[in-house]
């Protein structure tokens, strides 16, 4: 990971670990230069990332301040790293439906930009918060990058496993949203009628070299899932 991206992540971790709130002040740029042993231009690039994500705002002559990185109970759609990293005060329970090694159909090939004979891990799981169904997720992971997957791993944070054990860090992502009828399979897992309308979120996760390693489909409970999107005006 390039240095300014690593610094941006470390500043985010500092905000979260210290439970900083909106309008809390961060160290000034000169202090960050010393803290991270980095050039001023590198720090500015890191801050630009955080500002674009809606995590900080800068006031000329006053300093750098925290925005609403975290709102209790609400998913920050600018942070696609998974529920465990966006709903920090919640205990998330994952119930694994299946983990299988499959060959990709035409849709999976399109979203993963992979060949038809490539090995793909399919992981399906339901996510619960306080005993209530929150979401149903199907992930397709390319085995050439995600070398191993099983039910025990899938019960935890897959992103944490990828980073800590495989040194696999997503660099950027695409997100596609659609409101449509949930259908029989999703309705069964969300415990809702098949003709209900729900929010489908499709994610593509990319490595720094542009390769897609993960294609995921998430359906959220219409009763229990809430969202927010921090944004900036330019």
PDB file of C-alpha atoms in Angstrom:
ATOM      1  CA  UNK A   1       0.000   0.000   0.000  1.00  0.00           C
ATOM      2  CA  UNK A   2       1.369   3.425  -0.941  1.00  0.00           C
ATOM      3  CA  UNK A   3       2.309   5.617   1.999  1.00  0.00           C
ATOM      4  CA  UNK A   4      -0.398   8.279   1.749  1.00  0.00           C
ATOM      5  CA  UNK A   5      -3.134   5.599   1.628  1.00  0.00           C
ATOM      6  CA  UNK A   6      -1.600   3.868   4.660  1.00  0.00           C
ATOM      7  CA  UNK A   7      -1.544   7.175   6.538  1.00  0.00           C
ATOM      8  CA  UNK A   8      -5.175   7.846   5.601  1.00  0.00           C
ATOM      9  CA  UNK A   9      -6.128   4.441   7.034  1.00  0.00           C
ATOM     10  CA  UNK A  10      -4.134   5.060  10.209  1.00  0.00           C
ATOM     11  CA  UNK A  11      -5.838   8.431  10.747  1.00  0.00           C
ATOM     12  CA  UNK A  12      -9.217   6.708  10.267  1.00  0.00           C
ATOM     13  CA  UNK A  13      -8.225   4.071  12.822  1.00  0.00           C
ATOM     14  CA  UNK A  14      -7.147   6.837  15.227  1.00  0.00           C
ATOM     15  CA  UNK A  15     -10.554   8.532  14.892  1.00  0.00           C
ATOM     16  CA  UNK A  16     -12.422   5.274  15.458  1.00  0.00           C
ATOM     17  CA  UNK A  17     -10.195   3.909  18.230  1.00  0.00           C
ATOM     18  CA  UNK A  18     -10.504   7.156  20.180  1.00  0.00           C
ATOM     19  CA  UNK A  19     -14.238   7.466  19.413  1.00  0.00           C
ATOM     20  CA  UNK A  20     -13.801  11.002  18.170  1.00  0.00           C
ATOM     21  CA  UNK A  21     -17.028  12.819  17.397  1.00  0.00           C
ATOM     22  CA  UNK A  22     -18.147  15.434  14.927  1.00  0.00           C
ATOM     23  CA  UNK A  23     -16.148  18.685  15.212  1.00  0.00           C
ATOM     24  CA  UNK A  24     -13.369  17.072  17.295  1.00  0.00           C
ATOM     25  CA  UNK A  25     -10.054  18.533  16.170  1.00  0.00           C
ATOM     26  CA  UNK A  26      -7.202  16.505  14.697  1.00  0.00           C
ATOM     27  CA  UNK A  27      -3.494  17.434  14.810  1.00  0.00           C
ATOM     28  CA  UNK A  28      -2.435  20.097  12.321  1.00  0.00           C
ATOM     29  CA  UNK A  29      -0.525  19.161   9.160  1.00  0.00           C
ATOM     30  CA  UNK A  30       2.900  20.018  10.610  1.00  0.00           C
ATOM     31  CA  UNK A  31       2.267  17.684  13.555  1.00  0.00           C
ATOM     32  CA  UNK A  32       1.116  14.905  11.221  1.00  0.00           C
ATOM     33  CA  UNK A  33       4.306  15.317   9.183  1.00  0.00           C
ATOM     34  CA  UNK A  34       6.322  14.575  12.331  1.00  0.00           C
ATOM     35  CA  UNK A  35       3.993  11.837  13.642  1.00  0.00           C
ATOM     36  CA  UNK A  36       4.111   9.866  10.384  1.00  0.00           C
ATOM     37  CA  UNK A  37       7.637  10.828   9.311  1.00  0.00           C
ATOM     38  CA  UNK A  38       6.224  11.894   5.959  1.00  0.00           C
ATOM     39  CA  UNK A  39       6.447  14.857   3.620  1.00  0.00           C
ATOM     40  CA  UNK A  40       3.842  17.606   3.708  1.00  0.00           C
ATOM     41  CA  UNK A  41       2.607  16.614   0.240  1.00  0.00           C
ATOM     42  CA  UNK A  42       2.085  13.016   1.396  1.00  0.00           C
ATOM     43  CA  UNK A  43       0.036  14.171   4.398  1.00  0.00           C
ATOM     44  CA  UNK A  44      -2.047  16.450   2.164  1.00  0.00           C
ATOM     45  CA  UNK A  45      -2.789  13.505  -0.167  1.00  0.00           C
ATOM     46  CA  UNK A  46      -3.887  11.402   2.822  1.00  0.00           C
ATOM     47  CA  UNK A  47      -6.153  14.194   4.072  1.00  0.00           C
ATOM     48  CA  UNK A  48      -7.616  14.632   0.584  1.00  0.00           C
ATOM     49  CA  UNK A  49      -8.662  10.961   0.648  1.00  0.00           C
ATOM     50  CA  UNK A  50     -10.347  11.369   4.033  1.00  0.00           C
ATOM     51  CA  UNK A  51     -12.074  14.566   2.955  1.00  0.00           C
ATOM     52  CA  UNK A  52     -13.363  12.924  -0.235  1.00  0.00           C
ATOM     53  CA  UNK A  53     -14.778  10.068   1.857  1.00  0.00           C
ATOM     54  CA  UNK A  54     -16.543  12.544   4.128  1.00  0.00           C
ATOM     55  CA  UNK A  55     -14.508  11.588   7.204  1.00  0.00           C
ATOM     56  CA  UNK A  56     -12.945  15.011   7.874  1.00  0.00           C
ATOM     57  CA  UNK A  57     -13.322  18.648   6.914  1.00  0.00           C
ATOM     58  CA  UNK A  58     -10.689  21.367   6.865  1.00  0.00           C
ATOM     59  CA  UNK A  59     -11.175  24.996   7.831  1.00  0.00           C
ATOM     60  CA  UNK A  60      -8.504  27.371   6.597  1.00  0.00           C
ATOM     61  CA  UNK A  61      -6.781  29.006   9.557  1.00  0.00           C
ATOM     62  CA  UNK A  62      -8.552  26.785  12.096  1.00  0.00           C
ATOM     63  CA  UNK A  63      -7.497  23.197  11.447  1.00  0.00           C
ATOM     64  CA  UNK A  64      -8.725  19.713  10.587  1.00  0.00           C
ATOM     65  CA  UNK A  65     -11.945  18.388  12.104  1.00  0.00           C
ATOM     66  CA  UNK A  66     -13.833  15.102  12.273  1.00  0.00           C
ATOM     67  CA  UNK A  67     -17.087  14.576  10.420  1.00  0.00           C
ATOM     68  CA  UNK A  68     -19.649  11.824  11.056  1.00  0.00           C
ATOM     69  CA  UNK A  69     -17.450   8.825  10.327  1.00  0.00           C
ATOM     70  CA  UNK A  70     -19.779   6.709  12.444  1.00  0.00           C
ATOM     71  CA  UNK A  71     -23.457   7.078  13.316  1.00  0.00           C
ATOM     72  CA  UNK A  72     -24.740   4.372  15.703  1.00  0.00           C
ATOM     73  CA  UNK A  73     -26.951   1.836  13.976  1.00  0.00           C
ATOM     74  CA  UNK A  74     -26.426   3.216  10.469  1.00  0.00           C
ATOM     75  CA  UNK A  75     -24.237   1.823   7.673  1.00  0.00           C
ATOM     76  CA  UNK A  76     -21.847   4.315   6.104  1.00  0.00           C
ATOM     77  CA  UNK A  77     -22.110   3.475   2.403  1.00  0.00           C
ATOM     78  CA  UNK A  78     -18.829   5.305   1.790  1.00  0.00           C
ATOM     79  CA  UNK A  79     -17.108   2.564   3.800  1.00  0.00           C
ATOM     80  CA  UNK A  80     -17.746  -0.718   1.941  1.00  0.00           C
ATOM     81  CA  UNK A  81     -15.432  -2.884   4.079  1.00  0.00           C
ATOM     82  CA  UNK A  82     -18.257  -4.840   5.715  1.00  0.00           C
ATOM     83  CA  UNK A  83     -20.700  -4.583   8.610  1.00  0.00           C
ATOM     84  CA  UNK A  84     -18.164  -5.225  11.362  1.00  0.00           C
ATOM     85  CA  UNK A  85     -16.216  -2.113  10.305  1.00  0.00           C
ATOM     86  CA  UNK A  86     -19.213   0.180   9.905  1.00  0.00           C
ATOM     87  CA  UNK A  87     -21.433  -0.851  12.829  1.00  0.00           C
ATOM     88  CA  UNK A  88     -18.710  -0.650  15.442  1.00  0.00           C
ATOM     89  CA  UNK A  89     -20.841  -0.786  18.590  1.00  0.00           C
ATOM     90  CA  UNK A  90     -22.911  -3.738  17.420  1.00  0.00           C
ATOM     91  CA  UNK A  91     -22.263  -7.458  17.834  1.00  0.00           C
ATOM     92  CA  UNK A  92     -22.768  -9.006  14.421  1.00  0.00           C
ATOM     93  CA  UNK A  93     -23.524 -12.716  14.225  1.00  0.00           C
ATOM     94  CA  UNK A  94     -22.967 -14.475  10.901  1.00  0.00           C
ATOM     95  CA  UNK A  95     -24.747 -17.722  10.139  1.00  0.00           C
ATOM     96  CA  UNK A  96     -23.082 -19.443   7.222  1.00  0.00           C
ATOM     97  CA  UNK A  97     -25.447 -20.940   4.669  1.00  0.00           C
ATOM     98  CA  UNK A  98     -22.755 -22.494   2.464  1.00  0.00           C
ATOM     99  CA  UNK A  99     -19.150 -22.261   1.349  1.00  0.00           C
ATOM    100  CA  UNK A 100     -18.540 -23.941  -2.001  1.00  0.00           C
ATOM    101  CA  UNK A 101     -15.891 -24.016  -4.702  1.00  0.00           C
ATOM    102  CA  UNK A 102     -17.653 -23.426  -8.029  1.00  0.00           C
ATOM    103  CA  UNK A 103     -17.063 -22.536 -11.671  1.00  0.00           C
ATOM    104  CA  UNK A 104     -18.439 -19.101 -12.578  1.00  0.00           C
ATOM    105  CA  UNK A 105     -21.554 -18.662 -14.710  1.00  0.00           C
ATOM    106  CA  UNK A 106     -21.822 -15.829 -17.237  1.00  0.00           C
ATOM    107  CA  UNK A 107     -22.929 -13.229 -14.655  1.00  0.00           C
ATOM    108  CA  UNK A 108     -20.089 -14.059 -12.266  1.00  0.00           C
ATOM    109  CA  UNK A 109     -17.595 -13.973 -15.140  1.00  0.00           C
ATOM    110  CA  UNK A 110     -18.820 -10.514 -16.089  1.00  0.00           C
ATOM    111  CA  UNK A 111     -18.585  -9.049 -12.583  1.00  0.00           C
ATOM    112  CA  UNK A 112     -15.274 -10.742 -11.692  1.00  0.00           C
ATOM    113  CA  UNK A 113     -13.765 -10.408 -15.185  1.00  0.00           C
ATOM    114  CA  UNK A 114     -12.634 -14.013 -14.912  1.00  0.00           C
ATOM    115  CA  UNK A 115     -12.456 -17.048 -17.189  1.00  0.00           C
ATOM    116  CA  UNK A 116     -15.172 -19.776 -17.197  1.00  0.00           C
ATOM    117  CA  UNK A 117     -12.781 -22.460 -15.896  1.00  0.00           C
ATOM    118  CA  UNK A 118     -11.500 -20.423 -12.944  1.00  0.00           C
ATOM    119  CA  UNK A 119     -12.135 -21.662  -9.367  1.00  0.00           C
ATOM    120  CA  UNK A 120     -14.385 -19.356  -7.346  1.00  0.00           C
ATOM    121  CA  UNK A 121     -15.358 -19.557  -3.686  1.00  0.00           C
ATOM    122  CA  UNK A 122     -19.057 -18.873  -3.185  1.00  0.00           C
ATOM    123  CA  UNK A 123     -19.914 -17.803   0.368  1.00  0.00           C
ATOM    124  CA  UNK A 124     -23.509 -17.298   1.474  1.00  0.00           C
ATOM    125  CA  UNK A 125     -24.371 -16.053   4.942  1.00  0.00           C
ATOM    126  CA  UNK A 126     -27.058 -14.239   6.883  1.00  0.00           C
ATOM    127  CA  UNK A 127     -26.098 -11.470   9.319  1.00  0.00           C
ATOM    128  CA  UNK A 128     -27.917 -10.792  12.597  1.00  0.00           C
ATOM    129  CA  UNK A 129     -27.801  -7.895  15.040  1.00  0.00           C
ATOM    130  CA  UNK A 130     -29.451  -8.248  18.463  1.00  0.00           C
ATOM    131  CA  UNK A 131     -31.092 -11.442  17.269  1.00  0.00           C
ATOM    132  CA  UNK A 132     -32.769  -9.741  14.290  1.00  0.00           C
ATOM    133  CA  UNK A 133     -32.013 -10.513  10.672  1.00  0.00           C
ATOM    134  CA  UNK A 134     -30.074  -7.629   9.138  1.00  0.00           C
ATOM    135  CA  UNK A 135     -28.889  -8.823   5.727  1.00  0.00           C
ATOM    136  CA  UNK A 136     -28.314 -11.743   3.388  1.00  0.00           C
ATOM    137  CA  UNK A 137     -25.028 -11.846   1.504  1.00  0.00           C
ATOM    138  CA  UNK A 138     -23.585 -13.892  -1.353  1.00  0.00           C
ATOM    139  CA  UNK A 139     -19.884 -13.355  -2.119  1.00  0.00           C
ATOM    140  CA  UNK A 140     -17.835 -14.724  -4.990  1.00  0.00           C
ATOM    141  CA  UNK A 141     -14.084 -14.768  -4.301  1.00  0.00           C
ATOM    142  CA  UNK A 142     -11.433 -15.689  -6.856  1.00  0.00           C
ATOM    143  CA  UNK A 143      -9.348 -18.580  -5.508  1.00  0.00           C
ATOM    144  CA  UNK A 144      -6.250 -17.307  -7.330  1.00  0.00           C
ATOM    145  CA  UNK A 145      -6.262 -14.416  -4.826  1.00  0.00           C
ATOM    146  CA  UNK A 146      -8.267 -15.799  -1.889  1.00  0.00           C
ATOM    147  CA  UNK A 147      -6.372 -19.044  -1.561  1.00  0.00           C
ATOM    148  CA  UNK A 148      -8.454 -20.607   1.200  1.00  0.00           C
ATOM    149  CA  UNK A 149     -11.946 -20.177   2.623  1.00  0.00           C
ATOM    150  CA  UNK A 150     -14.101 -22.237   4.987  1.00  0.00           C
ATOM    151  CA  UNK A 151     -17.144 -21.854   7.257  1.00  0.00           C
ATOM    152  CA  UNK A 152     -15.103 -20.867  10.304  1.00  0.00           C
ATOM    153  CA  UNK A 153     -13.541 -17.946   8.421  1.00  0.00           C
ATOM    154  CA  UNK A 154     -16.915 -16.953   6.959  1.00  0.00           C
ATOM    155  CA  UNK A 155     -18.430 -16.671  10.438  1.00  0.00           C
ATOM    156  CA  UNK A 156     -16.091 -13.749  11.151  1.00  0.00           C
ATOM    157  CA  UNK A 157     -15.003 -10.686   9.198  1.00  0.00           C
ATOM    158  CA  UNK A 158     -13.822 -11.877   5.769  1.00  0.00           C
ATOM    159  CA  UNK A 159     -12.041  -8.565   5.148  1.00  0.00           C
ATOM    160  CA  UNK A 160     -10.069  -8.899   8.380  1.00  0.00           C
ATOM    161  CA  UNK A 161      -9.097 -12.456   7.436  1.00  0.00           C
ATOM    162  CA  UNK A 162      -7.937 -11.336   3.987  1.00  0.00           C
ATOM    163  CA  UNK A 163      -5.813  -8.518   5.399  1.00  0.00           C
ATOM    164  CA  UNK A 164      -4.359 -10.314   8.424  1.00  0.00           C
ATOM    165  CA  UNK A 165      -3.733 -13.736   6.898  1.00  0.00           C
ATOM    166  CA  UNK A 166      -3.370 -13.226   3.143  1.00  0.00           C
ATOM    167  CA  UNK A 167      -2.050  -9.645   3.078  1.00  0.00           C
ATOM    168  CA  UNK A 168      -4.848  -8.936   0.604  1.00  0.00           C
ATOM    169  CA  UNK A 169      -6.049  -5.346   0.807  1.00  0.00           C
ATOM    170  CA  UNK A 170      -8.765  -3.918  -1.446  1.00  0.00           C
ATOM    171  CA  UNK A 171      -7.733  -0.673  -3.096  1.00  0.00           C
ATOM    172  CA  UNK A 172     -11.049   0.563  -4.531  1.00  0.00           C
ATOM    173  CA  UNK A 173     -14.567  -0.639  -5.284  1.00  0.00           C
ATOM    174  CA  UNK A 174     -17.681  -0.175  -7.387  1.00  0.00           C
ATOM    175  CA  UNK A 175     -21.144  -0.234  -5.858  1.00  0.00           C
ATOM    176  CA  UNK A 176     -24.414  -0.760  -7.743  1.00  0.00           C
ATOM    177  CA  UNK A 177     -27.776  -0.145  -6.038  1.00  0.00           C
ATOM    178  CA  UNK A 178     -31.211  -1.282  -7.109  1.00  0.00           C
ATOM    179  CA  UNK A 179     -34.620  -1.417  -5.426  1.00  0.00           C
ATOM    180  CA  UNK A 180     -36.577  -4.443  -6.658  1.00  0.00           C
ATOM    181  CA  UNK A 181     -38.644  -7.394  -5.506  1.00  0.00           C
ATOM    182  CA  UNK A 182     -36.569  -9.680  -3.328  1.00  0.00           C
ATOM    183  CA  UNK A 183     -37.821 -12.990  -4.712  1.00  0.00           C
ATOM    184  CA  UNK A 184     -38.203 -16.409  -3.097  1.00  0.00           C
ATOM    185  CA  UNK A 185     -34.631 -17.202  -2.030  1.00  0.00           C
ATOM    186  CA  UNK A 186     -33.836 -13.806  -0.514  1.00  0.00           C
ATOM    187  CA  UNK A 187     -37.300 -13.607   1.043  1.00  0.00           C
ATOM    188  CA  UNK A 188     -36.722 -16.929   2.773  1.00  0.00           C
ATOM    189  CA  UNK A 189     -33.477 -15.770   4.342  1.00  0.00           C
ATOM    190  CA  UNK A 190     -34.746 -12.281   5.260  1.00  0.00           C
ATOM    191  CA  UNK A 191     -38.022 -13.721   6.539  1.00  0.00           C
ATOM    192  CA  UNK A 192     -40.022 -11.413   4.283  1.00  0.00           C
ATOM    193  CA  UNK A 193     -42.610 -12.056   1.529  1.00  0.00           C
ATOM    194  CA  UNK A 194     -41.067 -12.703  -1.892  1.00  0.00           C
ATOM    195  CA  UNK A 195     -43.031  -9.830  -3.453  1.00  0.00           C
ATOM    196  CA  UNK A 196     -41.602  -7.278  -0.983  1.00  0.00           C
ATOM    197  CA  UNK A 197     -39.295  -4.660  -2.431  1.00  0.00           C
ATOM    198  CA  UNK A 198     -35.793  -4.392  -0.999  1.00  0.00           C
ATOM    199  CA  UNK A 199     -32.409  -2.777  -1.529  1.00  0.00           C
ATOM    200  CA  UNK A 200     -29.897  -4.866  -3.458  1.00  0.00           C
ATOM    201  CA  UNK A 201     -26.257  -3.741  -3.245  1.00  0.00           C
ATOM    202  CA  UNK A 202     -23.701  -5.243  -5.622  1.00  0.00           C
ATOM    203  CA  UNK A 203     -20.036  -4.602  -4.845  1.00  0.00           C
ATOM    204  CA  UNK A 204     -16.917  -5.205  -6.910  1.00  0.00           C
ATOM    205  CA  UNK A 205     -13.675  -5.039  -4.943  1.00  0.00           C
ATOM    206  CA  UNK A 206     -10.403  -4.313  -6.745  1.00  0.00           C
ATOM    207  CA  UNK A 207      -6.760  -4.807  -5.882  1.00  0.00           C
ATOM    208  CA  UNK A 208      -4.246  -2.008  -6.494  1.00  0.00           C
ATOM    209  CA  UNK A 209      -3.345  -3.547  -9.873  1.00  0.00           C
ATOM    210  CA  UNK A 210      -6.963  -3.243 -11.046  1.00  0.00           C
ATOM    211  CA  UNK A 211      -7.849  -6.944 -10.702  1.00  0.00           C
ATOM    212  CA  UNK A 212     -11.284  -7.742  -9.256  1.00  0.00           C
ATOM    213  CA  UNK A 213     -11.027 -10.345  -6.502  1.00  0.00           C
ATOM    214  CA  UNK A 214     -14.482 -10.151  -4.889  1.00  0.00           C
ATOM    215  CA  UNK A 215     -18.015  -9.717  -6.265  1.00  0.00           C
ATOM    216  CA  UNK A 216     -20.718  -9.576  -3.602  1.00  0.00           C
ATOM    217  CA  UNK A 217     -24.499  -9.256  -3.574  1.00  0.00           C
ATOM    218  CA  UNK A 218     -26.110  -7.924  -0.401  1.00  0.00           C
ATOM    219  CA  UNK A 219     -29.792  -7.701   0.408  1.00  0.00           C
ATOM    220  CA  UNK A 220     -30.769  -5.683   3.474  1.00  0.00           C
ATOM    221  CA  UNK A 221     -33.750  -6.157   5.745  1.00  0.00           C
ATOM    222  CA  UNK A 222     -36.366  -3.508   5.043  1.00  0.00           C
ATOM    223  CA  UNK A 223     -37.162  -3.462   8.771  1.00  0.00           C
ATOM    224  CA  UNK A 224     -33.757  -3.302  10.443  1.00  0.00           C
ATOM    225  CA  UNK A 225     -31.122  -1.836   8.084  1.00  0.00           C
ATOM    226  CA  UNK A 226     -30.444   1.916   7.958  1.00  0.00           C
ATOM    227  CA  UNK A 227     -27.872   3.874   5.960  1.00  0.00           C
ATOM    228  CA  UNK A 228     -26.140   7.217   5.550  1.00  0.00           C
ATOM    229  CA  UNK A 229     -23.812   8.650   2.887  1.00  0.00           C
ATOM    230  CA  UNK A 230     -21.436  11.501   3.836  1.00  0.00           C
ATOM    231  CA  UNK A 231     -20.650  13.669   0.819  1.00  0.00           C
ATOM    232  CA  UNK A 232     -18.926  16.878  -0.176  1.00  0.00           C
ATOM    233  CA  UNK A 233     -19.822  19.771  -2.437  1.00  0.00           C
ATOM    234  CA  UNK A 234     -17.147  20.908  -4.866  1.00  0.00           C
TER     235      UNK A 234
END
